[in-house]
PDB file of C-alpha atoms and ligand atoms in Angstrom:
ATOM      1  CA  UNK A  24      15.221 -48.209  -3.919  1.00  0.00           C
ATOM      2  CA  UNK A  25      17.200 -49.453  -6.903  1.00  0.00           C
ATOM      3  CA  UNK A  26      21.051 -49.468  -7.021  1.00  0.00           C
ATOM      4  CA  UNK A  27      23.445 -49.587  -9.871  1.00  0.00           C
ATOM      5  CA  UNK A  28      23.432 -52.657 -12.109  1.00  0.00           C
ATOM      6  CA  UNK A  29      25.758 -55.407 -11.653  1.00  0.00           C
ATOM      7  CA  UNK A  30      26.452 -56.904 -15.039  1.00  0.00           C
ATOM      8  CA  UNK A  31      22.781 -57.104 -16.658  1.00  0.00           C
ATOM      9  CA  UNK A  32      21.056 -57.107 -13.317  1.00  0.00           C
ATOM     10  CA  UNK A  33      19.451 -54.731 -11.454  1.00  0.00           C
ATOM     11  CA  UNK A  34      19.237 -55.312  -7.537  1.00  0.00           C
ATOM     12  CA  UNK A  35      16.928 -53.961  -5.421  1.00  0.00           C
ATOM     13  CA  UNK A  36      16.170 -53.821  -1.617  1.00  0.00           C
ATOM     14  CA  UNK A  37      13.487 -53.898   0.196  1.00  0.00           C
ATOM     15  CA  UNK A  38      12.946 -50.719   2.563  1.00  0.00           C
ATOM     16  CA  UNK A  39      11.726 -51.892   6.068  1.00  0.00           C
ATOM     17  CA  UNK A  40       7.892 -51.095   6.755  1.00  0.00           C
ATOM     18  CA  UNK A  41       8.785 -48.704   9.674  1.00  0.00           C
ATOM     19  CA  UNK A  42      10.993 -46.569   7.472  1.00  0.00           C
ATOM     20  CA  UNK A  43       8.401 -45.835   4.714  1.00  0.00           C
ATOM     21  CA  UNK A  44       7.086 -42.389   5.506  1.00  0.00           C
ATOM     22  CA  UNK A  45       3.105 -41.770   4.683  1.00  0.00           C
ATOM     23  CA  UNK A  46       0.964 -38.953   4.768  1.00  0.00           C
ATOM     24  CA  UNK A  47      -1.910 -38.385   7.357  1.00  0.00           C
ATOM     25  CA  UNK A  48      -4.915 -36.777   5.929  1.00  0.00           C
ATOM     26  CA  UNK A  49      -7.496 -34.880   7.869  1.00  0.00           C
ATOM     27  CA  UNK A  50     -10.478 -37.078   6.363  1.00  0.00           C
ATOM     28  CA  UNK A  51     -13.416 -34.718   7.981  1.00  0.00           C
ATOM     29  CA  UNK A  52     -11.673 -31.446   6.559  1.00  0.00           C
ATOM     30  CA  UNK A  53     -14.063 -29.351   4.224  1.00  0.00           C
ATOM     31  CA  UNK A  54     -13.326 -26.026   2.173  1.00  0.00           C
ATOM     32  CA  UNK A  55     -16.263 -24.607   4.095  1.00  0.00           C
ATOM     33  CA  UNK A  56     -14.358 -25.274   7.474  1.00  0.00           C
ATOM     34  CA  UNK A  57     -12.260 -22.188   6.272  1.00  0.00           C
ATOM     35  CA  UNK A  58     -15.049 -19.886   7.236  1.00  0.00           C
ATOM     36  CA  UNK A  59     -15.855 -21.101  10.567  1.00  0.00           C
ATOM     37  CA  UNK A  60     -13.371 -18.411  11.951  1.00  0.00           C
ATOM     38  CA  UNK A  61     -15.233 -15.757  10.401  1.00  0.00           C
ATOM     39  CA  UNK A  62     -18.344 -16.447  12.156  1.00  0.00           C
ATOM     40  CA  UNK A  63     -19.912 -17.951   9.362  1.00  0.00           C
ATOM     41  CA  UNK A  64     -21.839 -21.219   8.348  1.00  0.00           C
ATOM     42  CA  UNK A  65     -21.693 -22.563   4.962  1.00  0.00           C
ATOM     43  CA  UNK A  66     -24.872 -24.366   3.775  1.00  0.00           C
ATOM     44  CA  UNK A  67     -23.528 -25.167  -0.013  1.00  0.00           C
ATOM     45  CA  UNK A  68     -21.046 -24.643  -2.433  1.00  0.00           C
ATOM     46  CA  UNK A  69     -21.739 -23.986  -6.099  1.00  0.00           C
ATOM     47  CA  UNK A  70     -18.749 -23.628  -8.830  1.00  0.00           C
ATOM     48  CA  UNK A  71     -20.066 -21.764 -11.777  1.00  0.00           C
ATOM     49  CA  UNK A  72     -17.567 -20.883 -14.745  1.00  0.00           C
ATOM     50  CA  UNK A  73     -14.565 -19.130 -12.800  1.00  0.00           C
ATOM     51  CA  UNK A  74     -16.794 -18.281  -9.716  1.00  0.00           C
ATOM     52  CA  UNK A  75     -16.905 -20.048  -6.614  1.00  0.00           C
ATOM     53  CA  UNK A  76     -20.443 -19.422  -4.690  1.00  0.00           C
ATOM     54  CA  UNK A  77     -20.503 -20.118  -0.786  1.00  0.00           C
ATOM     55  CA  UNK A  78     -24.150 -20.062   0.671  1.00  0.00           C
ATOM     56  CA  UNK A  79     -23.591 -18.890   4.255  1.00  0.00           C
ATOM     57  CA  UNK A  80     -25.306 -17.946   6.956  1.00  0.00           C
ATOM     58  CA  UNK A  81     -24.243 -16.363  10.574  1.00  0.00           C
ATOM     59  CA  UNK A  82     -23.284 -19.153  13.027  1.00  0.00           C
ATOM     60  CA  UNK A  83     -24.413 -17.061  16.023  1.00  0.00           C
ATOM     61  CA  UNK A  84     -28.263 -17.696  17.230  1.00  0.00           C
ATOM     62  CA  UNK A  85     -28.478 -14.080  18.192  1.00  0.00           C
ATOM     63  CA  UNK A  86     -28.461 -10.773  16.658  1.00  0.00           C
ATOM     64  CA  UNK A  87     -26.817  -7.755  18.441  1.00  0.00           C
ATOM     65  CA  UNK A  88     -28.765  -4.431  18.004  1.00  0.00           C
ATOM     66  CA  UNK A  89     -26.128  -1.919  16.691  1.00  0.00           C
ATOM     67  CA  UNK A  90     -27.967   0.775  18.332  1.00  0.00           C
ATOM     68  CA  UNK A  91     -28.359  -0.459  21.839  1.00  0.00           C
ATOM     69  CA  UNK A  92     -26.401  -3.818  21.860  1.00  0.00           C
ATOM     70  CA  UNK A  93     -29.540  -5.836  22.922  1.00  0.00           C
ATOM     71  CA  UNK A  94     -29.203  -9.474  22.215  1.00  0.00           C
ATOM     72  CA  UNK A  95     -32.117 -10.500  20.499  1.00  0.00           C
ATOM     73  CA  UNK A  96     -33.741 -13.980  19.323  1.00  0.00           C
ATOM     74  CA  UNK A  97     -37.137 -12.925  17.733  1.00  0.00           C
ATOM     75  CA  UNK A  98     -36.417 -13.085  14.127  1.00  0.00           C
ATOM     76  CA  UNK A  99     -38.439 -10.546  12.099  1.00  0.00           C
ATOM     77  CA  UNK A 100     -37.546 -11.749   8.571  1.00  0.00           C
ATOM     78  CA  UNK A 101     -35.015 -12.731   6.149  1.00  0.00           C
ATOM     79  CA  UNK A 102     -33.240 -11.634   2.947  1.00  0.00           C
ATOM     80  CA  UNK A 103     -30.294 -12.165   1.056  1.00  0.00           C
ATOM     81  CA  UNK A 104     -27.024 -10.150   0.423  1.00  0.00           C
ATOM     82  CA  UNK A 105     -23.774 -10.872  -1.879  1.00  0.00           C
ATOM     83  CA  UNK A 106     -20.338  -9.891  -0.837  1.00  0.00           C
ATOM     84  CA  UNK A 107     -17.199 -10.537  -2.300  1.00  0.00           C
ATOM     85  CA  UNK A 108     -14.318 -12.320  -0.542  1.00  0.00           C
ATOM     86  CA  UNK A 109     -10.816 -13.260  -1.366  1.00  0.00           C
ATOM     87  CA  UNK A 110     -10.317 -15.434  -4.128  1.00  0.00           C
ATOM     88  CA  UNK A 111      -9.570 -19.527  -3.878  1.00  0.00           C
ATOM     89  CA  UNK A 112      -7.034 -20.781  -6.287  1.00  0.00           C
ATOM     90  CA  UNK A 113      -7.431 -17.668  -8.696  1.00  0.00           C
ATOM     91  CA  UNK A 114     -11.108 -18.096  -8.992  1.00  0.00           C
ATOM     92  CA  UNK A 115     -13.739 -15.439  -7.975  1.00  0.00           C
ATOM     93  CA  UNK A 116     -15.305 -16.183  -4.372  1.00  0.00           C
ATOM     94  CA  UNK A 117     -18.514 -14.824  -3.760  1.00  0.00           C
ATOM     95  CA  UNK A 118     -20.660 -15.328  -0.368  1.00  0.00           C
ATOM     96  CA  UNK A 119     -24.330 -15.211  -0.813  1.00  0.00           C
ATOM     97  CA  UNK A 120     -25.600 -14.453   2.869  1.00  0.00           C
ATOM     98  CA  UNK A 121     -28.775 -15.248   4.698  1.00  0.00           C
ATOM     99  CA  UNK A 122     -29.344 -12.226   6.734  1.00  0.00           C
ATOM    100  CA  UNK A 123     -31.626 -12.021   9.544  1.00  0.00           C
ATOM    101  CA  UNK A 124     -33.871  -9.134  10.420  1.00  0.00           C
ATOM    102  CA  UNK A 125     -34.492  -9.060  14.380  1.00  0.00           C
ATOM    103  CA  UNK A 126     -36.826  -7.274  16.551  1.00  0.00           C
ATOM    104  CA  UNK A 127     -35.290  -5.002  19.304  1.00  0.00           C
ATOM    105  CA  UNK A 128     -37.424  -5.600  22.525  1.00  0.00           C
ATOM    106  CA  UNK A 129     -35.326  -2.834  24.550  1.00  0.00           C
ATOM    107  CA  UNK A 130     -37.793  -0.251  25.047  1.00  0.00           C
ATOM    108  CA  UNK A 131     -35.134   2.580  25.567  1.00  0.00           C
ATOM    109  CA  UNK A 132     -34.013   1.870  21.660  1.00  0.00           C
ATOM    110  CA  UNK A 133     -35.442   4.176  19.041  1.00  0.00           C
ATOM    111  CA  UNK A 134     -35.338   1.282  16.729  1.00  0.00           C
ATOM    112  CA  UNK A 135     -38.016  -1.545  16.503  1.00  0.00           C
ATOM    113  CA  UNK A 136     -36.178  -4.030  13.863  1.00  0.00           C
ATOM    114  CA  UNK A 137     -32.361  -4.162  13.286  1.00  0.00           C
ATOM    115  CA  UNK A 138     -30.506  -6.414  10.534  1.00  0.00           C
ATOM    116  CA  UNK A 139     -27.856  -8.637  11.656  1.00  0.00           C
ATOM    117  CA  UNK A 140     -24.253  -8.349  10.557  1.00  0.00           C
ATOM    118  CA  UNK A 141     -23.484 -12.138   9.838  1.00  0.00           C
ATOM    119  CA  UNK A 142     -20.004 -12.850  11.074  1.00  0.00           C
ATOM    120  CA  UNK A 143     -17.115 -10.668  11.910  1.00  0.00           C
ATOM    121  CA  UNK A 144     -15.858  -9.977   8.317  1.00  0.00           C
ATOM    122  CA  UNK A 145     -19.011  -8.437   6.999  1.00  0.00           C
ATOM    123  CA  UNK A 146     -20.057  -4.893   7.800  1.00  0.00           C
ATOM    124  CA  UNK A 147     -22.728  -2.725   7.105  1.00  0.00           C
ATOM    125  CA  UNK A 148     -23.236  -1.185   3.266  1.00  0.00           C
ATOM    126  CA  UNK A 149     -19.906  -3.159   2.242  1.00  0.00           C
ATOM    127  CA  UNK A 150     -19.691  -4.924  -0.730  1.00  0.00           C
ATOM    128  CA  UNK A 151     -16.350  -7.313  -0.001  1.00  0.00           C
ATOM    129  CA  UNK A 152     -15.258  -8.712   3.459  1.00  0.00           C
ATOM    130  CA  UNK A 153     -12.762  -6.775   5.565  1.00  0.00           C
ATOM    131  CA  UNK A 154      -9.918  -9.089   4.406  1.00  0.00           C
ATOM    132  CA  UNK A 155     -10.503  -8.372   0.825  1.00  0.00           C
ATOM    133  CA  UNK A 156     -10.827  -4.723   1.730  1.00  0.00           C
ATOM    134  CA  UNK A 157      -7.526  -5.076   3.143  1.00  0.00           C
ATOM    135  CA  UNK A 158      -5.836  -6.711   0.382  1.00  0.00           C
ATOM    136  CA  UNK A 159      -7.063  -4.149  -1.756  1.00  0.00           C
ATOM    137  CA  UNK A 160      -5.831  -1.379  -0.025  1.00  0.00           C
ATOM    138  CA  UNK A 161      -2.243  -2.730   0.659  1.00  0.00           C
ATOM    139  CA  UNK A 162      -1.988  -3.439  -2.964  1.00  0.00           C
ATOM    140  CA  UNK A 163      -3.092   0.412  -3.828  1.00  0.00           C
ATOM    141  CA  UNK A 164      -0.848   1.931  -1.437  1.00  0.00           C
ATOM    142  CA  UNK A 165       1.923  -0.148  -2.877  1.00  0.00           C
ATOM    143  CA  UNK A 166       1.203   0.773  -6.361  1.00  0.00           C
ATOM    144  CA  UNK A 167      -0.721   2.892  -8.883  1.00  0.00           C
ATOM    145  CA  UNK A 168      -4.236   2.419  -8.719  1.00  0.00           C
ATOM    146  CA  UNK A 169      -4.179   1.088 -12.159  1.00  0.00           C
ATOM    147  CA  UNK A 170      -1.624  -1.498 -11.753  1.00  0.00           C
ATOM    148  CA  UNK A 171      -3.076  -2.544  -8.344  1.00  0.00           C
ATOM    149  CA  UNK A 172      -6.380  -3.108 -10.400  1.00  0.00           C
ATOM    150  CA  UNK A 173      -4.572  -5.444 -13.190  1.00  0.00           C
ATOM    151  CA  UNK A 174      -2.378  -7.354 -10.183  1.00  0.00           C
ATOM    152  CA  UNK A 175      -5.645  -8.005  -8.491  1.00  0.00           C
ATOM    153  CA  UNK A 176      -7.336  -9.234 -11.324  1.00  0.00           C
ATOM    154  CA  UNK A 177      -5.028 -11.948 -11.788  1.00  0.00           C
ATOM    155  CA  UNK A 178      -5.742 -13.332  -8.490  1.00  0.00           C
ATOM    156  CA  UNK A 179      -9.447 -12.938  -8.844  1.00  0.00           C
ATOM    157  CA  UNK A 180     -10.198  -9.601  -7.425  1.00  0.00           C
ATOM    158  CA  UNK A 181     -11.908  -7.813 -10.199  1.00  0.00           C
ATOM    159  CA  UNK A 182     -11.991  -4.089  -9.318  1.00  0.00           C
ATOM    160  CA  UNK A 183     -12.152  -0.806 -11.557  1.00  0.00           C
ATOM    161  CA  UNK A 184      -8.994   1.496 -10.725  1.00  0.00           C
ATOM    162  CA  UNK A 185     -11.629   4.189  -9.724  1.00  0.00           C
ATOM    163  CA  UNK A 186     -12.903   1.889  -6.582  1.00  0.00           C
ATOM    164  CA  UNK A 187      -9.286   1.332  -5.503  1.00  0.00           C
ATOM    165  CA  UNK A 188      -8.870   4.963  -5.481  1.00  0.00           C
ATOM    166  CA  UNK A 189     -12.448   5.384  -3.528  1.00  0.00           C
ATOM    167  CA  UNK A 190     -11.101   3.111  -0.870  1.00  0.00           C
ATOM    168  CA  UNK A 191      -7.753   4.654  -0.715  1.00  0.00           C
ATOM    169  CA  UNK A 192      -9.657   8.124  -0.194  1.00  0.00           C
ATOM    170  CA  UNK A 193     -11.702   6.663   2.913  1.00  0.00           C
ATOM    171  CA  UNK A 194      -8.575   5.875   4.854  1.00  0.00           C
ATOM    172  CA  UNK A 195      -7.853   8.423   7.607  1.00  0.00           C
ATOM    173  CA  UNK A 196      -4.026   9.622   7.821  1.00  0.00           C
ATOM    174  CA  UNK A 197      -2.253   7.992  10.988  1.00  0.00           C
ATOM    175  CA  UNK A 198      -2.578   9.784  14.092  1.00  0.00           C
ATOM    176  CA  UNK A 199       0.028  12.305  15.397  1.00  0.00           C
ATOM    177  CA  UNK A 200       1.088  14.306  18.414  1.00  0.00           C
ATOM    178  CA  UNK A 201       3.962  16.897  19.253  1.00  0.00           C
ATOM    179  CA  UNK A 202       5.048  16.804  15.745  1.00  0.00           C
ATOM    180  CA  UNK A 203       8.074  18.919  15.971  1.00  0.00           C
ATOM    181  CA  UNK A 204       9.669  18.890  12.367  1.00  0.00           C
ATOM    182  CA  UNK A 205       7.295  18.823   9.033  1.00  0.00           C
ATOM    183  CA  UNK A 206       7.588  18.958   5.082  1.00  0.00           C
ATOM    184  CA  UNK A 207       5.533  20.116   3.062  1.00  0.00           C
ATOM    185  CA  UNK A 208       4.577  20.087  -0.439  1.00  0.00           C
ATOM    186  CA  UNK A 209       1.766  20.354  -3.231  1.00  0.00           C
ATOM    187  CA  UNK A 210      -0.550  17.167  -3.605  1.00  0.00           C
ATOM    188  CA  UNK A 211      -2.614  16.437  -6.837  1.00  0.00           C
ATOM    189  CA  UNK A 212      -6.135  15.653  -5.995  1.00  0.00           C
ATOM    190  CA  UNK A 213      -6.657  15.428  -9.653  1.00  0.00           C
ATOM    191  CA  UNK A 214      -3.148  15.933 -11.421  1.00  0.00           C
ATOM    192  CA  UNK A 215      -3.130  19.263 -13.464  1.00  0.00           C
ATOM    193  CA  UNK A 216      -6.839  20.348 -12.460  1.00  0.00           C
ATOM    194  CA  UNK A 217      -6.768  20.665  -8.202  1.00  0.00           C
ATOM    195  CA  UNK A 218      -4.232  20.366  -5.905  1.00  0.00           C
ATOM    196  CA  UNK A 219      -3.977  20.457  -2.115  1.00  0.00           C
ATOM    197  CA  UNK A 220      -1.170  20.339   0.565  1.00  0.00           C
ATOM    198  CA  UNK A 221       0.502  17.213   2.138  1.00  0.00           C
ATOM    199  CA  UNK A 222       2.026  17.441   5.313  1.00  0.00           C
ATOM    200  CA  UNK A 223       4.869  14.826   6.188  1.00  0.00           C
ATOM    201  CA  UNK A 224       6.405  14.278   9.521  1.00  0.00           C
ATOM    202  CA  UNK A 225      10.180  14.260   8.910  1.00  0.00           C
ATOM    203  CA  UNK A 226      11.026  12.270  11.749  1.00  0.00           C
ATOM    204  CA  UNK A 227       8.688   9.227  11.318  1.00  0.00           C
ATOM    205  CA  UNK A 228       8.960   9.719   7.485  1.00  0.00           C
ATOM    206  CA  UNK A 229       5.026   9.241   6.952  1.00  0.00           C
ATOM    207  CA  UNK A 230       2.205  11.491   5.901  1.00  0.00           C
ATOM    208  CA  UNK A 231       0.207  12.890   8.709  1.00  0.00           C
ATOM    209  CA  UNK A 232      -2.260  15.281   7.183  1.00  0.00           C
ATOM    210  CA  UNK A 233      -3.780  16.517   3.656  1.00  0.00           C
ATOM    211  CA  UNK A 234      -4.938  20.048   3.349  1.00  0.00           C
ATOM    212  CA  UNK A 235      -7.710  20.834   0.808  1.00  0.00           C
ATOM    213  CA  UNK A 236      -6.141  23.648  -0.808  1.00  0.00           C
ATOM    214  CA  UNK A 237      -2.362  24.666  -1.337  1.00  0.00           C
ATOM    215  CA  UNK A 238      -3.336  28.237  -0.445  1.00  0.00           C
ATOM    216  CA  UNK A 239      -1.692  30.582   2.031  1.00  0.00           C
ATOM    217  CA  UNK A 240      -4.434  30.814   4.509  1.00  0.00           C
ATOM    218  CA  UNK A 241      -5.166  26.841   4.845  1.00  0.00           C
ATOM    219  CA  UNK A 242      -1.599  26.345   5.699  1.00  0.00           C
ATOM    220  CA  UNK A 243      -1.347  29.263   8.346  1.00  0.00           C
ATOM    221  CA  UNK A 244      -4.251  28.090  10.207  1.00  0.00           C
ATOM    222  CA  UNK A 245      -2.950  24.326  10.348  1.00  0.00           C
ATOM    223  CA  UNK A 246       0.183  26.065  11.564  1.00  0.00           C
ATOM    224  CA  UNK A 247      -1.741  28.262  14.210  1.00  0.00           C
ATOM    225  CA  UNK A 248      -3.453  24.498  15.403  1.00  0.00           C
ATOM    226  CA  UNK A 249       0.026  23.042  15.574  1.00  0.00           C
ATOM    227  CA  UNK A 250       2.063  25.621  17.818  1.00  0.00           C
ATOM    228  CA  UNK A 251       4.950  22.656  18.606  1.00  0.00           C
ATOM    229  CA  UNK A 252       6.233  22.534  14.823  1.00  0.00           C
ATOM    230  CA  UNK A 253       9.362  24.519  14.945  1.00  0.00           C
ATOM    231  CA  UNK A 254      10.784  23.549  11.602  1.00  0.00           C
ATOM    232  CA  UNK A 255       9.376  23.324   8.478  1.00  0.00           C
ATOM    233  CA  UNK A 256      10.916  22.091   4.950  1.00  0.00           C
ATOM    234  CA  UNK A 257       9.445  23.209   2.123  1.00  0.00           C
ATOM    235  CA  UNK A 258       9.812  23.897  -1.718  1.00  0.00           C
ATOM    236  CA  UNK A 259       9.888  27.631  -3.104  1.00  0.00           C
ATOM    237  CA  UNK A 260       6.408  28.479  -3.035  1.00  0.00           C
ATOM    238  CA  UNK A 261       5.441  31.967  -1.922  1.00  0.00           C
ATOM    239  CA  UNK A 262       2.229  30.747  -0.135  1.00  0.00           C
ATOM    240  CA  UNK A 263       3.890  28.470   2.146  1.00  0.00           C
ATOM    241  CA  UNK A 264       6.751  30.963   3.073  1.00  0.00           C
ATOM    242  CA  UNK A 265       4.389  33.716   3.468  1.00  0.00           C
ATOM    243  CA  UNK A 266       2.217  31.865   5.495  1.00  0.00           C
ATOM    244  CA  UNK A 267       5.224  30.727   7.814  1.00  0.00           C
ATOM    245  CA  UNK A 268       6.325  34.520   7.991  1.00  0.00           C
ATOM    246  CA  UNK A 269       2.990  35.593   9.332  1.00  0.00           C
ATOM    247  CA  UNK A 270       3.005  33.274  12.362  1.00  0.00           C
ATOM    248  CA  UNK A 271       4.286  34.861  15.427  1.00  0.00           C
ATOM    249  CA  UNK A 272       6.406  32.552  16.728  1.00  0.00           C
ATOM    250  CA  UNK A 273      10.199  31.713  15.375  1.00  0.00           C
ATOM    251  CA  UNK A 274      10.109  28.891  12.811  1.00  0.00           C
ATOM    252  CA  UNK A 275      13.109  27.468  10.857  1.00  0.00           C
ATOM    253  CA  UNK A 276      12.547  26.958   7.455  1.00  0.00           C
ATOM    254  CA  UNK A 277      14.663  24.989   5.259  1.00  0.00           C
ATOM    255  CA  UNK A 278      14.395  23.982   1.586  1.00  0.00           C
ATOM    256  CA  UNK A 279      13.689  20.693   0.796  1.00  0.00           C
ATOM    257  CA  UNK A 280      16.636  18.074  -0.517  1.00  0.00           C
ATOM    258  CA  UNK A 281      14.640  17.645  -4.010  1.00  0.00           C
ATOM    259  CA  UNK A 282      14.431  21.277  -4.742  1.00  0.00           C
ATOM    260  CA  UNK A 283      18.167  22.072  -3.515  1.00  0.00           C
ATOM    261  CA  UNK A 284      19.135  19.521  -5.919  1.00  0.00           C
ATOM    262  CA  UNK A 285      17.089  20.370  -8.880  1.00  0.00           C
ATOM    263  CA  UNK A 286      17.933  24.483  -8.317  1.00  0.00           C
ATOM    264  CA  UNK A 287      21.551  23.573  -8.306  1.00  0.00           C
ATOM    265  CA  UNK A 288      21.329  21.215 -11.773  1.00  0.00           C
ATOM    266  CA  UNK A 289      19.281  24.045 -13.584  1.00  0.00           C
ATOM    267  CA  UNK A 290      22.040  26.655 -12.332  1.00  0.00           C
ATOM    268  CA  UNK A 291      24.668  24.224 -13.662  1.00  0.00           C
ATOM    269  CA  UNK A 292      23.100  23.643 -16.866  1.00  0.00           C
ATOM    270  CA  UNK A 293      22.397  27.253 -17.599  1.00  0.00           C
ATOM    271  CA  UNK A 294      26.205  28.059 -16.745  1.00  0.00           C
ATOM    272  CA  UNK A 295      27.507  25.762 -18.990  1.00  0.00           C
ATOM    273  CA  UNK A 296      25.281  26.693 -21.947  1.00  0.00           C
ATOM    274  CA  UNK A 297      26.243  30.298 -21.563  1.00  0.00           C
ATOM    275  CA  UNK A 298      29.799  29.514 -21.465  1.00  0.00           C
ATOM    276  CA  UNK A 299      30.030  26.489 -23.787  1.00  0.00           C
ATOM    277  CA  UNK A 300      33.132  27.027 -25.884  1.00  0.00           C
ATOM    278  CA  UNK A 301      35.414  27.961 -22.776  1.00  0.00           C
ATOM    279  CA  UNK A 302      34.073  24.916 -20.755  1.00  0.00           C
ATOM    280  CA  UNK A 303      34.783  22.561 -24.356  1.00  0.00           C
ATOM    281  CA  UNK A 304      38.249  24.144 -24.597  1.00  0.00           C
ATOM    282  CA  UNK A 305      38.967  23.590 -20.755  1.00  0.00           C
ATOM    283  CA  UNK A 306      37.746  19.906 -21.384  1.00  0.00           C
ATOM    284  CA  UNK A 307      40.357  19.654 -24.457  1.00  0.00           C
ATOM    285  CA  UNK A 308      43.255  21.187 -22.270  1.00  0.00           C
ATOM    286  CA  UNK A 309      42.512  18.953 -19.400  1.00  0.00           C
ATOM    287  CA  UNK A 310      42.609  15.775 -21.493  1.00  0.00           C
ATOM    288  CA  UNK A 311      46.007  16.833 -23.448  1.00  0.00           C
ATOM    289  CA  UNK A 312      47.596  17.233 -20.263  1.00  0.00           C
ATOM    290  CA  UNK A 313      46.447  13.912 -19.105  1.00  0.00           C
ATOM    291  CA  UNK A 314      47.833  12.672 -22.696  1.00  0.00           C
ATOM    292  CA  UNK A 315      51.071  14.420 -22.088  1.00  0.00           C
ATOM    293  CA  UNK A 316      51.729  12.751 -18.737  1.00  0.00           C
ATOM    294  CA  UNK A 317      50.667   9.240 -19.851  1.00  0.00           C
ATOM    295  CA  UNK A 318      53.142   9.752 -22.634  1.00  0.00           C
ATOM    296  CA  UNK A 319      55.989  10.894 -20.636  1.00  0.00           C
ATOM    297  CA  UNK A 320      55.325   7.970 -18.252  1.00  0.00           C
ATOM    298  CA  UNK A 321      55.315   5.570 -20.849  1.00  0.00           C
ATOM    299  CA  UNK A 322      59.092   6.927 -22.219  1.00  0.00           C
ATOM    300  CA  UNK A 323      60.373   6.722 -18.724  1.00  0.00           C
ATOM    301  CA  UNK A 324      59.412   2.992 -18.687  1.00  0.00           C
ATOM    302  CA  UNK A 325      60.764   2.161 -22.156  1.00  0.00           C
ATOM    303  CA  UNK A 326      64.105   3.886 -20.987  1.00  0.00           C
ATOM    304  CA  UNK A 327      64.753   1.951 -17.869  1.00  0.00           C
ATOM    305  CA  UNK A 328      63.462  -1.209 -19.809  1.00  0.00           C
ATOM    306  CA  UNK A 329      66.692  -0.299 -22.544  1.00  0.00           C
ATOM    307  CA  UNK A 330      69.063   0.042 -19.551  1.00  0.00           C
ATOM    308  CA  UNK A 331      68.307  -3.001 -18.314  1.00  0.00           C
ATOM    309  CA  UNK A 332      68.887  -4.784 -21.371  1.00  0.00           C
TER     310      UNK A 332
HETATM  311 ZN1  LIG B  53     -31.774  -1.691  19.596  1.00  0.00          ZN
END
């Protein structure tokens, strides 16, 4: 620790040994320990260009039959499987898994052998770990698929926009019960080509269902299966209106806010276009009146100033 110089000298003070902060390091830490919580044992790590390869296998000694839940230790064979994981320091992470096939000894089971699903992050037929899929879905729900693809590639997860869309389409809408107030609108499966209907729970403000079509029949059948719905906010589509009209119970229909404002805006623009000369004269007159008022006020202030002088 140095102090300000006195003359040409710089005086220093030694710190007491007990006040010197020092860091303690966990000497036995290894990056492969990160995968222990995933139920994986890392045998080797390799680094090639921008990719980290983790060679792993299940840390469990037994395999569980997915068909009958029977635990088996008798190994039939082994094979390799590759899945992508979350990146580390922006580098692509690939897990090369040694997967065991076990004999199922349960006589009631229809299968003789089964493949284990190593760890708790890897599932059947998936090319990515669960945490990687979660990150992709979270990003895909926040922004467009193209933007999500670009942002994810910056953090080392390289996926096309169509892959992200496929993941999103696999999601199921949230469960709902006793929904009384809904909003409906068109929803594009492919913009400009095919449309369906999206159903929104107005109270929770979240989508609850997607209908394959935007026709009267599909929405009517949905409404007939949801007798608790008593209020529908909709656009000016005649299909939705006639579907609601054909149902035997009373349902309150309201125009949604977007279309109300749009209709008012369109009408206002049309009205001004039809009477533009009157509108322009009215604006000019109001400006002239304002200017006259300001001039009169200014004049009265000047007169008062003159009197004070
Ligand atoms: Zn079995």
